[in-house]
Coordinates of C-alpha atoms in Angstrom, one line a residue:
M23 CA 44.9 85.3 -4.4
T24 CA 46.4 82.3 -4.5
A25 CA 45.9 78.5 -3.7
P26 CA 48.7 78.5 -0.9
Q27 CA 47.1 81.1 0.9
T28 CA 43.3 80.3 0.5
V29 CA 44.3 77.3 2.5
W30 CA 45.4 79.1 5.3
D31 CA 43.2 81.3 6.0
D32 CA 40.7 78.3 5.7
L33 CA 42.9 77.0 8.7
L34 CA 43.0 80.0 11.0
S35 CA 39.5 80.9 10.5
W36 CA 38.9 77.0 12.1
Q37 CA 41.0 77.8 14.8
S38 CA 38.8 80.5 16.0
Q39 CA 36.5 78.8 15.6
I40 CA 37.3 75.8 17.6
K41 CA 39.0 78.5 20.4
A42 CA 35.2 79.6 20.9
V43 CA 34.1 76.8 21.3
D44 CA 36.5 76.0 24.3
T45 CA 35.8 79.7 25.6
K46 CA 32.3 78.1 26.1
L47 CA 32.6 75.2 27.1
D48 CA 34.9 77.0 29.7
K49 CA 32.0 79.2 31.4
Q50 CA 29.7 76.3 31.6
K51 CA 29.0 74.0 34.5
P52 CA 31.2 71.1 35.2
V53 CA 28.4 68.2 34.8
R54 CA 29.4 66.6 38.4
E55 CA 28.4 69.6 39.9
Q56 CA 24.8 69.9 38.0
T57 CA 21.7 69.1 40.1
L58 CA 20.2 66.0 37.5
P59 CA 17.1 64.6 38.3
P60 CA 16.9 60.8 39.4
V61 CA 17.3 58.3 37.6
R62 CA 14.5 55.8 39.6
S63 CA 12.1 57.3 42.7
A64 CA 13.8 56.1 45.9
K65 CA 13.1 52.9 47.6
Q66 CA 13.2 52.4 50.5
C67 CA 14.0 48.0 52.2
I68 CA 13.4 47.6 56.2
L69 CA 16.0 44.6 56.7
E70 CA 15.7 44.1 60.1
K71 CA 14.1 41.4 62.7
Q72 CA 14.7 39.6 58.8
K73 CA 16.3 36.0 59.3
P74 CA 18.8 35.4 56.8
L75 CA 17.7 32.4 54.0
G76 CA 19.2 29.3 52.1
I77 CA 19.2 28.6 48.9
N78 CA 16.1 26.3 49.4
D79 CA 14.2 28.2 51.2
L80 CA 14.3 30.6 49.0
H81 CA 13.7 28.8 45.4
K82 CA 10.4 27.7 47.5
L83 CA 9.9 31.3 47.6
L84 CA 10.8 32.1 44.3
P85 CA 9.5 29.5 41.7
K86 CA 11.5 29.3 38.6
V87 CA 11.0 31.7 36.2
A88 CA 11.5 30.4 32.4
D89 CA 12.9 33.0 30.2
N90 CA 11.0 35.3 28.7
A91 CA 8.6 34.6 30.7
T92 CA 6.3 37.0 32.1
A93 CA 5.6 37.7 35.5
P94 CA 2.0 37.0 37.2
P95 CA 0.4 40.0 36.4
A96 CA -1.0 42.2 39.2
G97 CA -4.9 41.9 39.6
T98 CA -5.1 38.2 39.1
G99 CA -5.6 36.3 42.6
A100 CA -3.0 34.2 41.6
A101 CA -1.2 31.7 45.2
W102 CA 1.4 29.5 45.2
T103 CA -0.1 26.0 46.5
D104 CA -0.1 22.3 46.6
E105 CA -1.0 21.8 43.4
S106 CA 0.6 21.1 40.1
T107 CA 1.5 23.6 38.3
E108 CA 0.6 22.6 35.3
K109 CA -3.2 22.4 36.9
Q110 CA -2.8 26.1 37.7
A111 CA -1.6 26.7 34.1
L112 CA -4.7 25.3 33.0
Q113 CA -7.0 26.2 34.9
A114 CA -5.3 30.7 33.8
K115 CA -5.8 29.4 30.5
E116 CA -9.7 28.7 30.3
K117 CA -10.5 32.2 32.4
G118 CA -8.0 33.6 29.5
N119 CA -10.7 31.8 27.0
K120 CA -13.4 33.3 29.2
H121 CA -12.4 37.1 29.1
F122 CA -11.6 36.0 25.0
Q123 CA -15.2 35.1 24.8
K124 CA -16.2 38.5 26.1
Q125 CA -14.1 40.4 24.0
Q126 CA -11.7 41.8 27.4
F127 CA -8.9 41.5 25.6
Q128 CA -6.2 42.6 28.3
E129 CA -8.4 40.7 31.2
A130 CA -7.2 37.6 28.6
I131 CA -3.9 39.0 28.1
Q132 CA -3.4 39.0 31.9
A133 CA -4.7 35.5 32.1
Y134 CA -3.1 33.8 29.7
A135 CA 0.2 35.7 30.8
L136 CA -0.1 33.9 33.6
A137 CA -0.5 30.7 32.2
I138 CA 2.7 31.4 29.8
Y139 CA 4.4 31.4 33.9
L140 CA 3.5 28.7 35.4
D141 CA 4.2 26.6 32.7
P142 CA 6.8 27.8 29.3
S143 CA 6.1 24.3 27.9
N144 CA 3.2 24.5 26.6
A145 CA 3.2 25.8 23.0
V146 CA -1.2 26.7 23.0
Y147 CA -0.4 29.6 25.7
F148 CA 1.8 31.9 23.8
V149 CA -0.6 31.1 20.1
N150 CA -4.3 31.7 22.9
R151 CA -1.8 35.4 23.4
A152 CA -0.6 36.1 20.1
M153 CA -4.2 35.9 19.5
A154 CA -5.4 38.3 22.1
Y155 CA -2.5 40.9 21.2
L156 CA -3.5 40.3 17.3
K157 CA -7.3 41.4 18.6
I158 CA -6.0 44.8 20.3
Q159 CA -3.8 45.7 17.1
K160 CA 0.1 44.8 19.3
Y161 CA 1.1 43.0 16.1
A162 CA 4.5 42.8 16.9
E163 CA 3.9 41.1 20.7
A164 CA 2.1 38.5 18.2
E165 CA 4.9 38.1 16.4
S166 CA 7.0 37.4 19.6
D167 CA 3.7 35.0 20.9
C168 CA 3.8 33.2 17.4
T169 CA 7.5 33.1 17.5
K170 CA 7.8 31.3 20.5
C171 CA 4.9 29.0 20.0
L172 CA 6.7 27.4 16.6
E173 CA 9.5 27.9 18.2
L174 CA 8.3 24.8 21.0
Q175 CA 6.2 23.1 17.9
P176 CA 7.3 24.3 14.8
T177 CA 4.6 22.5 12.1
H178 CA 1.2 24.5 14.6
V179 CA -0.5 26.0 12.0
K180 CA -2.0 28.6 13.7
A181 CA 0.7 29.7 15.1
L182 CA 1.4 30.4 11.4
W183 CA -1.3 31.8 10.2
R184 CA -1.7 34.6 12.9
R185 CA 2.8 35.3 12.6
G186 CA 1.7 35.8 8.9
V187 CA -1.1 38.4 9.7
A188 CA 0.7 40.6 12.0
R189 CA 3.7 40.3 10.0
K190 CA 1.3 41.5 7.2
E191 CA 0.4 44.7 9.2
L192 CA 4.0 45.1 10.2
G193 CA 4.2 46.0 6.8
R194 CA 6.5 42.9 6.3
V195 CA 4.4 40.9 3.2
N196 CA 7.1 38.3 2.3
D197 CA 7.5 37.2 6.0
A198 CA 4.1 36.8 5.5
R199 CA 3.8 35.1 1.7
K200 CA 6.5 32.9 4.0
D201 CA 4.6 31.9 6.4
F202 CA 1.4 31.3 4.6
N203 CA 3.0 28.9 2.5
R204 CA 4.8 27.2 5.3
A205 CA 0.6 26.7 6.5
L206 CA -0.7 25.3 3.4
E207 CA 2.2 23.4 3.1
I208 CA 0.8 21.6 6.4
E209 CA -3.1 22.0 5.5
P210 CA -3.4 22.5 1.9
E211 CA -7.0 22.7 2.5
N212 CA -7.1 25.5 4.8
Q213 CA -9.9 28.0 3.4
T214 CA -9.2 31.0 5.4
I215 CA -5.4 30.2 5.0
Q216 CA -6.0 30.2 1.3
S217 CA -7.6 33.8 1.7
E218 CA -5.0 35.5 4.2
L219 CA -2.8 34.0 1.3
A220 CA -4.7 35.6 -1.6
K221 CA -5.3 39.7 -0.1
L222 CA -1.7 39.7 -0.3
P223 CA -0.2 42.6 -3.1
K224 CA 1.2 40.3 -5.8
D225 CA 5.5 39.2 -4.9
T226 CA 7.1 41.4 -7.3
S227 CA 10.4 40.2 -6.2
P228 CA 12.7 39.1 -9.2
S229 CA 13.1 35.6 -9.6
P230 CA 16.6 34.0 -9.8
P231 CA 18.2 33.4 -13.0
K232 CA 18.2 30.0 -14.7
P233 CA 21.7 28.3 -15.6
K234 CA 21.7 28.3 -18.7
V235 CA 23.1 24.8 -20.8
A236 CA 25.9 24.9 -23.3
E237 CA 24.7 22.6 -25.7
P238 CA 27.9 21.0 -27.6
K239 CA 28.4 22.6 -30.8
Q240 CA 28.6 19.4 -33.8
A241 CA 32.1 19.6 -35.9
K242 CA 31.7 21.4 -39.1
S243 CA 33.7 19.3 -42.0
P244 CA 36.0 21.1 -44.6
S245 CA 34.8 22.1 -47.6
S246 CA 35.3 21.4 -51.0
P247 CA 35.8 23.8 -54.2
A248 CA 33.1 22.4 -55.7
N249 CA 29.9 23.0 -52.6
G250 CA 32.3 25.2 -50.3
A251 CA 29.2 25.3 -48.5
A252 CA 28.1 22.2 -47.9
K253 CA 28.4 19.9 -44.2
S254 CA 29.4 17.8 -43.2
S255 CA 26.4 14.7 -42.3
S256 CA 28.1 12.8 -39.9
T257 CA 30.5 13.6 -37.0
S258 CA 31.2 10.0 -35.5
S259 CA 33.2 9.3 -38.8
A260 CA 37.4 9.6 -39.2
P261 CA 38.5 11.8 -41.5
K262 CA 39.8 10.0 -45.2
P263 CA 44.1 10.0 -45.6
V264 CA 44.9 12.4 -47.7
T265 CA 47.2 10.8 -50.5
P266 CA 49.2 13.5 -52.9
L267 CA 48.6 13.8 -56.4
S268 CA 51.2 12.7 -58.9
A269 CA 52.8 14.6 -61.0
A270 CA 50.5 14.0 -64.1
Q271 CA 47.7 14.5 -62.4
K272 CA 48.8 18.3 -60.7
P273 CA 47.2 20.7 -63.2
L274 CA 49.5 23.3 -65.3
P275 CA 49.2 26.6 -64.2
D276 CA 47.0 27.5 -66.8
Q277 CA 44.5 25.2 -66.4
K278 CA 41.5 25.4 -63.9
A279 CA 40.4 22.5 -61.4
T280 CA 37.9 20.7 -62.7
P281 CA 34.9 19.6 -59.5
S282 CA 34.4 16.2 -58.6
T283 CA 31.7 14.7 -60.0
S284 CA 31.8 11.7 -57.3
A285 CA 28.6 11.6 -55.2
P286 CA 29.8 12.0 -51.4
A287 CA 29.6 9.2 -49.3
A288 CA 26.7 8.5 -46.9
A289 CA 27.0 8.9 -43.6
P290 CA 26.7 5.3 -41.2
K291 CA 23.8 4.8 -39.5
T292 CA 23.9 4.6 -35.8
T293 CA 21.3 1.6 -34.8
P294 CA 20.0 2.1 -30.7
S295 CA 23.2 -0.5 -30.2
T296 CA 25.6 1.6 -30.5
A297 CA 23.2 4.6 -29.0
A298 CA 24.7 6.2 -26.3
K299 CA 22.6 5.5 -23.7
A300 CA 21.1 8.2 -21.4
P301 CA 22.1 8.8 -18.1
P302 CA 19.6 7.5 -15.4
V303 CA 17.2 10.7 -13.3
T304 CA 17.1 10.6 -9.6
G305 CA 14.5 11.2 -8.3
T306 CA 13.9 12.6 -4.8
P307 CA 15.6 10.7 -1.6
P308 CA 12.6 7.2 -0.4
V309 CA 11.1 8.2 2.5
P310 CA 12.2 5.7 5.0
Q311 CA 9.1 4.4 6.4
L312 CA 8.4 4.2 10.5
P313 CA 8.2 0.8 12.3
P314 CA 4.8 0.4 13.0
L315 CA 2.8 0.4 15.9
K316 CA 1.4 -0.9 18.4
L317 CA -2.6 1.0 18.7
E318 CA -3.6 0.6 22.5
C319 CA -6.9 1.9 24.3
P320 CA -4.8 5.2 25.9
R321 CA -5.8 5.4 30.1
S322 CA -4.8 9.6 30.3
S323 CA -4.6 11.9 28.1
Y324 CA -0.4 11.7 28.7
E325 CA -1.3 8.5 26.8
F326 CA -3.7 9.7 25.0
T327 CA -0.8 12.8 23.2
R328 CA 1.9 10.3 23.3
D329 CA 0.2 8.3 20.8
W330 CA -1.3 10.9 18.9
K331 CA 1.7 12.6 18.1
A332 CA 3.1 9.3 17.5
C333 CA 0.4 8.6 14.9
A334 CA 0.1 11.7 12.6
R335 CA 2.8 11.4 12.2
R336 CA 2.1 8.1 9.9
G337 CA -1.1 10.4 8.0
N338 CA -5.0 10.3 9.0
Q339 CA -5.3 6.6 8.1
V340 CA -3.3 5.9 11.0
L341 CA -5.3 8.3 13.6
Y342 CA -7.9 6.4 11.9
D343 CA -7.2 3.0 13.1
Y344 CA -6.0 4.8 16.4
L345 CA -9.7 6.4 17.6
Q346 CA -11.0 3.1 16.4
C347 CA -9.1 1.3 19.8
I348 CA -10.7 4.3 21.9
P349 CA -14.4 3.7 23.3
P350 CA -16.2 6.8 22.4
T351 CA -17.5 6.3 26.3
S352 CA -14.4 7.0 27.4
F353 CA -13.8 10.4 26.7
A354 CA -14.6 12.0 29.2
N355 CA -12.5 9.9 31.9
I356 CA -9.0 10.3 29.6
F357 CA -9.9 14.0 29.0
K358 CA -10.9 15.6 32.3
S359 CA -8.2 17.1 32.7
S360 CA -7.5 19.3 29.0
L361 CA -8.3 18.8 25.7
E362 CA -5.9 20.1 22.7
P363 CA -7.7 22.3 20.1
D364 CA -5.2 20.8 17.4
Q365 CA -5.9 17.4 18.6
F366 CA -9.8 18.2 18.3
E367 CA -9.5 19.7 14.7
K368 CA -7.9 16.4 14.1
M369 CA -10.8 14.2 15.5
L370 CA -13.3 15.9 13.2
E371 CA -10.9 16.5 10.4
V372 CA -10.6 11.5 10.7
I373 CA -14.6 11.7 11.8
S374 CA -15.3 13.8 8.5
T375 CA -13.3 11.9 6.6
F376 CA -13.2 8.2 7.2
Y377 CA -16.4 7.5 9.9
C378 CA -18.9 8.7 7.1
K379 CA -17.7 7.1 4.3
E380 CA -17.1 3.6 6.3
K381 CA -19.0 3.7 9.7
S382 CA -22.9 3.8 10.5
D383 CA -24.7 6.3 11.4
A384 CA -25.2 5.0 15.1
E385 CA -21.4 4.3 15.6
I386 CA -21.6 8.1 14.1
L387 CA -23.1 9.4 16.2
Q388 CA -21.7 7.8 19.7
V389 CA -18.8 9.5 18.3
M390 CA -20.3 13.0 18.3
E391 CA -22.2 12.1 21.7
G392 CA -18.1 10.8 23.4
L393 CA -17.3 13.8 22.4
S394 CA -20.4 16.2 23.3
K395 CA -19.1 14.8 26.8
V396 CA -15.4 16.5 26.6
P397 CA -15.0 19.0 29.4
R398 CA -14.7 22.7 28.2
L399 CA -16.4 21.9 24.4
D400 CA -17.8 25.1 23.9
M401 CA -14.2 26.8 24.7
L402 CA -12.7 24.5 21.7
I403 CA -15.4 25.8 19.6
M404 CA -14.9 29.5 19.6
F405 CA -11.5 28.6 18.3
L406 CA -12.7 26.6 15.4
D407 CA -11.9 28.8 12.1
S408 CA -14.9 28.3 8.5
R409 CA -13.3 24.6 8.2
H410 CA -13.5 22.4 10.8
K411 CA -17.0 23.8 11.0
Q412 CA -17.1 22.7 7.9
Y413 CA -16.8 19.4 9.3
L414 CA -18.7 19.0 12.3
F415 CA -21.7 20.6 9.1
T416 CA -21.2 17.4 7.3
I417 CA -20.6 14.9 9.8
L418 CA -24.5 16.5 11.8
N419 CA -26.0 16.1 8.4
K420 CA -24.8 13.3 7.4
I421 CA -26.6 11.8 10.6
K422 CA -29.9 13.8 10.6
D423 CA -31.9 11.6 8.4
T424 CA -31.7 8.6 11.4
T425 CA -31.1 10.2 14.6
P426 CA -34.3 11.6 16.2
S427 CA -34.4 14.7 16.6
Y428 CA -34.3 14.3 20.8
Q429 CA -30.7 13.2 20.3
L430 CA -29.7 15.3 17.2
A431 CA -31.1 18.6 18.6
P432 CA -28.4 18.7 22.0
L433 CA -25.6 17.9 19.3
C434 CA -26.4 20.6 16.9
Q435 CA -26.5 23.3 20.2
L436 CA -23.8 21.4 21.8
F437 CA -21.3 22.2 18.7
S438 CA -22.7 25.2 17.5
V439 CA -24.6 24.1 14.7
K440 CA -27.5 25.0 12.3
L441 CA -28.9 22.8 9.6
H442 CA -31.6 23.6 7.3

């Protein structure tokens, strides 16, 4: 059978198959006549005796919900009152912390969701809910919450750490490594993140090849008949003009050229004045210095947060100077609404680093007694990592020899520190 005949038979076979499929489809019932299940359950809306609402009244009944925020979960007892939404959000967060402490993670997630709904601009609520998600192994949701927290606060170390844990469990090892390295750039001494990074498998991705720099080649002088392999000792000397030989100096055809016995000219020595100067090495551009701050005692948690962020950008020494402006007896009054966990952790670091070296035991005792009167201290202690717990131990161990037991024992109990 020839090739054209084979192709023709294949076309006829394909045509018959298409006709068979068309015949089968014609026998089926059209889609518009089929009985399909409902897309969703039917709901009845009764609008009788209802008055139309204006835009202003509608906004009062339906508060604005931020993007990606969750509506108030059912069963939380959320009710809109005349109190500020920030205060309600704090109450919801504290309720979530109590559920988390009791290992009731689903209830904690619902409480944090209500806090996010009421105040979606607070990054702490997202990172707290992410921790609850990690406890029930919902790693994708935890990663999403940590990402939202980092959009609000890009240098939040706990968000980077928890997102790295979530990404590691999701199998995205390289992304987890990036989060851990970024967190260590902010807090290089964080042992918890260092241990998480050490648990990751080694990075097997090939490193980018380094660009090769072409080295300049030295020019070679033409070889003489006597030493054909001799090299020129200097490339900077100008070539000598070649004088033509006279008729008397030219060798006869039957004579051989005799090699020259004169020594080659010595190369000129280079002096420091003639040597080319190397171009200056340019380093990283200097970091612009921030203007000095006028340190004053804050009157509210808002002023403290504002000043604390400004001082944190200038280093721990400025934070230490700022803390000295605040009387320890006013801590409870300033932080009567809340003290953020990252602020509390940084305060412990500053006290352990500076106060323990430069202040007396009596002054350190006053600071710790002032912190012990901060509301919801037990929640702040609960979320501390091992590094900040070590700071607490260092502080209280420093003053244990000069502090009476009736003062030291309550502090150790409040801060959950056991001294040897």
